[in-house]
């Protein structure tokens, strides 16, 4: 079943046009963001709006159908961030002036790792970190409602 245009728009508005995982702004993307199933269809997730999240293509592809990840601090497998049940600001904080997302809970850390939210496996000049530095210069990133650590 495909997701209707009105439902897509409702998901976008609910997310304030931010990827619900990495908080990238949709308006700075060349493409509209995707609609992600928080509980993937392959794991019996529904198309109900309560199971849908706005996700940039990067996060959606990296999340794939994973619902859990490894937290290196606790050495445990923990659930990934669920934007329908959890608040972003309770699990993540921006560091380096809005360039890097740091997980501050087991869920936040596991989500950062599983989705590689900071492209740490790539040189900075060829990563999302370089893009975020540019966005910061435009004054459009990070979202004013996001917690930042100085």
PDB file of N, CA, C and O in Angstrom, residues 58 94 96 98-101 116-136 141:
ATOM      1  N   UNK A  58      19.628   9.635   3.159  1.00  0.00           N
ATOM      2  CA  UNK A  58      20.830   9.089   3.796  1.00  0.00           C
ATOM      3  C   UNK A  58      20.464   8.272   5.035  1.00  0.00           C
ATOM      4  O   UNK A  58      20.890   7.135   5.201  1.00  0.00           O
ATOM      5  N   UNK A  94      24.064  18.585  19.719  1.00  0.00           N
ATOM      6  CA  UNK A  94      25.023  19.022  18.706  1.00  0.00           C
ATOM      7  C   UNK A  94      26.311  19.451  19.394  1.00  0.00           C
ATOM      8  O   UNK A  94      26.271  20.161  20.388  1.00  0.00           O
ATOM      9  N   UNK A  96      30.592  20.718  18.394  1.00  0.00           N
ATOM     10  CA  UNK A  96      31.379  21.376  17.345  1.00  0.00           C
ATOM     11  C   UNK A  96      30.516  22.392  16.597  1.00  0.00           C
ATOM     12  O   UNK A  96      30.540  22.475  15.373  1.00  0.00           O
ATOM     13  N   UNK A  98      27.404  22.519  15.927  1.00  0.00           N
ATOM     14  CA  UNK A  98      26.323  22.010  15.090  1.00  0.00           C
ATOM     15  C   UNK A  98      26.801  21.117  13.971  1.00  0.00           C
ATOM     16  O   UNK A  98      26.030  20.762  13.086  1.00  0.00           O
ATOM     17  N   UNK A  99      28.057  20.709  14.025  1.00  0.00           N
ATOM     18  CA  UNK A  99      28.622  19.869  12.968  1.00  0.00           C
ATOM     19  C   UNK A  99      28.435  18.383  13.276  1.00  0.00           C
ATOM     20  O   UNK A  99      28.178  17.581  12.380  1.00  0.00           O
ATOM     21  N   UNK A 100      28.527  18.016  14.537  1.00  0.00           N
ATOM     22  CA  UNK A 100      28.501  16.609  14.937  1.00  0.00           C
ATOM     23  C   UNK A 100      27.353  16.362  15.906  1.00  0.00           C
ATOM     24  O   UNK A 100      27.158  17.105  16.863  1.00  0.00           O
ATOM     25  N   UNK A 101      26.608  15.289  15.636  1.00  0.00           N
ATOM     26  CA  UNK A 101      25.565  14.841  16.562  1.00  0.00           C
ATOM     27  C   UNK A 101      26.205  13.869  17.530  1.00  0.00           C
ATOM     28  O   UNK A 101      26.834  12.891  17.114  1.00  0.00           O
ATOM     29  N   UNK A 116      25.325   5.988  11.259  1.00  0.00           N
ATOM     30  CA  UNK A 116      26.544   6.742  10.938  1.00  0.00           C
ATOM     31  C   UNK A 116      26.186   8.208  10.699  1.00  0.00           C
ATOM     32  O   UNK A 116      26.488   8.795   9.659  1.00  0.00           O
ATOM     33  N   UNK A 117      25.507   8.800  11.679  1.00  0.00           N
ATOM     34  CA  UNK A 117      24.949  10.139  11.537  1.00  0.00           C
ATOM     35  C   UNK A 117      25.984  11.217  11.249  1.00  0.00           C
ATOM     36  O   UNK A 117      25.630  12.297  10.775  1.00  0.00           O
ATOM     37  N   UNK A 118      27.249  10.947  11.511  1.00  0.00           N
ATOM     38  CA  UNK A 118      28.291  11.945  11.300  1.00  0.00           C
ATOM     39  C   UNK A 118      29.302  11.562  10.222  1.00  0.00           C
ATOM     40  O   UNK A 118      30.299  12.248  10.049  1.00  0.00           O
ATOM     41  N   UNK A 119      29.051  10.491   9.490  1.00  0.00           N
ATOM     42  CA  UNK A 119      29.961  10.036   8.427  1.00  0.00           C
ATOM     43  C   UNK A 119      31.393   9.909   8.925  1.00  0.00           C
ATOM     44  O   UNK A 119      32.343  10.282   8.222  1.00  0.00           O
ATOM     45  N   UNK A 120      31.594   9.383  10.107  1.00  0.00           N
ATOM     46  CA  UNK A 120      32.940   9.317  10.679  1.00  0.00           C
ATOM     47  C   UNK A 120      33.883   8.382   9.931  1.00  0.00           C
ATOM     48  O   UNK A 120      35.090   8.484  10.101  1.00  0.00           O
ATOM     49  N   UNK A 121      33.371   7.537   9.083  1.00  0.00           N
ATOM     50  CA  UNK A 121      34.258   6.644   8.331  1.00  0.00           C
ATOM     51  C   UNK A 121      34.850   7.322   7.097  1.00  0.00           C
ATOM     52  O   UNK A 121      35.652   6.740   6.393  1.00  0.00           O
ATOM     53  N   UNK A 122      34.430   8.574   6.843  1.00  0.00           N
ATOM     54  CA  UNK A 122      34.915   9.326   5.689  1.00  0.00           C
ATOM     55  C   UNK A 122      35.718  10.542   6.135  1.00  0.00           C
ATOM     56  O   UNK A 122      35.487  11.072   7.215  1.00  0.00           O
ATOM     57  N   UNK A 123      36.629  11.018   5.300  1.00  0.00           N
ATOM     58  CA  UNK A 123      37.333  12.266   5.628  1.00  0.00           C
ATOM     59  C   UNK A 123      36.303  13.398   5.730  1.00  0.00           C
ATOM     60  O   UNK A 123      35.306  13.405   5.007  1.00  0.00           O
ATOM     61  N   UNK A 124      36.552  14.352   6.613  1.00  0.00           N
ATOM     62  CA  UNK A 124      35.559  15.406   6.851  1.00  0.00           C
ATOM     63  C   UNK A 124      35.156  16.127   5.573  1.00  0.00           C
ATOM     64  O   UNK A 124      33.981  16.411   5.364  1.00  0.00           O
ATOM     65  N   UNK A 125      36.117  16.424   4.708  1.00  0.00           N
ATOM     66  CA  UNK A 125      35.783  17.189   3.500  1.00  0.00           C
ATOM     67  C   UNK A 125      34.877  16.422   2.546  1.00  0.00           C
ATOM     68  O   UNK A 125      34.304  17.003   1.620  1.00  0.00           O
ATOM     69  N   UNK A 126      34.704  15.123   2.769  1.00  0.00           N
ATOM     70  CA  UNK A 126      33.857  14.280   1.925  1.00  0.00           C
ATOM     71  C   UNK A 126      32.759  13.638   2.768  1.00  0.00           C
ATOM     72  O   UNK A 126      32.465  12.464   2.625  1.00  0.00           O
ATOM     73  N   UNK A 127      32.180  14.426   3.659  1.00  0.00           N
ATOM     74  CA  UNK A 127      31.209  13.863   4.588  1.00  0.00           C
ATOM     75  C   UNK A 127      30.080  14.851   4.873  1.00  0.00           C
ATOM     76  O   UNK A 127      30.137  16.016   4.480  1.00  0.00           O
ATOM     77  N   UNK A 128      29.091  14.388   5.595  1.00  0.00           N
ATOM     78  CA  UNK A 128      27.980  15.242   6.019  1.00  0.00           C
ATOM     79  C   UNK A 128      28.491  16.359   6.923  1.00  0.00           C
ATOM     80  O   UNK A 128      27.891  17.429   6.995  1.00  0.00           O
ATOM     81  N   UNK A 129      29.614  16.160   7.584  1.00  0.00           N
ATOM     82  CA  UNK A 129      30.153  17.207   8.458  1.00  0.00           C
ATOM     83  C   UNK A 129      30.513  18.459   7.660  1.00  0.00           C
ATOM     84  O   UNK A 129      30.229  19.578   8.094  1.00  0.00           O
ATOM     85  N   UNK A 130      31.095  18.285   6.482  1.00  0.00           N
ATOM     86  CA  UNK A 130      31.424  19.442   5.628  1.00  0.00           C
ATOM     87  C   UNK A 130      30.142  20.137   5.176  1.00  0.00           C
ATOM     88  O   UNK A 130      30.073  21.374   5.144  1.00  0.00           O
ATOM     89  N   UNK A 131      29.141  19.357   4.852  1.00  0.00           N
ATOM     90  CA  UNK A 131      27.860  19.933   4.440  1.00  0.00           C
ATOM     91  C   UNK A 131      27.243  20.723   5.578  1.00  0.00           C
ATOM     92  O   UNK A 131      26.743  21.836   5.376  1.00  0.00           O
ATOM     93  N   UNK A 132      27.287  20.164   6.781  1.00  0.00           N
ATOM     94  CA  UNK A 132      26.736  20.895   7.937  1.00  0.00           C
ATOM     95  C   UNK A 132      27.492  22.199   8.193  1.00  0.00           C
ATOM     96  O   UNK A 132      26.877  23.201   8.573  1.00  0.00           O
ATOM     97  N   UNK A 133      28.787  22.204   8.003  1.00  0.00           N
ATOM     98  CA  UNK A 133      29.548  23.458   8.178  1.00  0.00           C
ATOM     99  C   UNK A 133      29.032  24.530   7.207  1.00  0.00           C
ATOM    100  O   UNK A 133      28.899  25.694   7.577  1.00  0.00           O
ATOM    101  N   UNK A 134      28.734  24.118   5.993  1.00  0.00           N
ATOM    102  CA  UNK A 134      28.178  25.062   5.030  1.00  0.00           C
ATOM    103  C   UNK A 134      26.797  25.542   5.491  1.00  0.00           C
ATOM    104  O   UNK A 134      26.496  26.734   5.436  1.00  0.00           O
ATOM    105  N   UNK A 135      25.945  24.612   5.926  1.00  0.00           N
ATOM    106  CA  UNK A 135      24.613  24.990   6.400  1.00  0.00           C
ATOM    107  C   UNK A 135      24.698  25.976   7.556  1.00  0.00           C
ATOM    108  O   UNK A 135      23.894  26.895   7.654  1.00  0.00           O
ATOM    109  N   UNK A 136      25.661  25.775   8.446  1.00  0.00           N
ATOM    110  CA  UNK A 136      25.835  26.675   9.588  1.00  0.00           C
ATOM    111  C   UNK A 136      26.132  28.088   9.084  1.00  0.00           C
ATOM    112  O   UNK A 136      25.606  29.071   9.607  1.00  0.00           O
ATOM    113  N   UNK A 141      21.115  26.106  10.101  1.00  0.00           N
ATOM    114  CA  UNK A 141      21.406  24.858  10.822  1.00  0.00           C
ATOM    115  C   UNK A 141      22.289  25.199  12.012  1.00  0.00           C
ATOM    116  O   UNK A 141      23.142  26.087  11.898  1.00  0.00           O
TER     117      UNK A 141
END
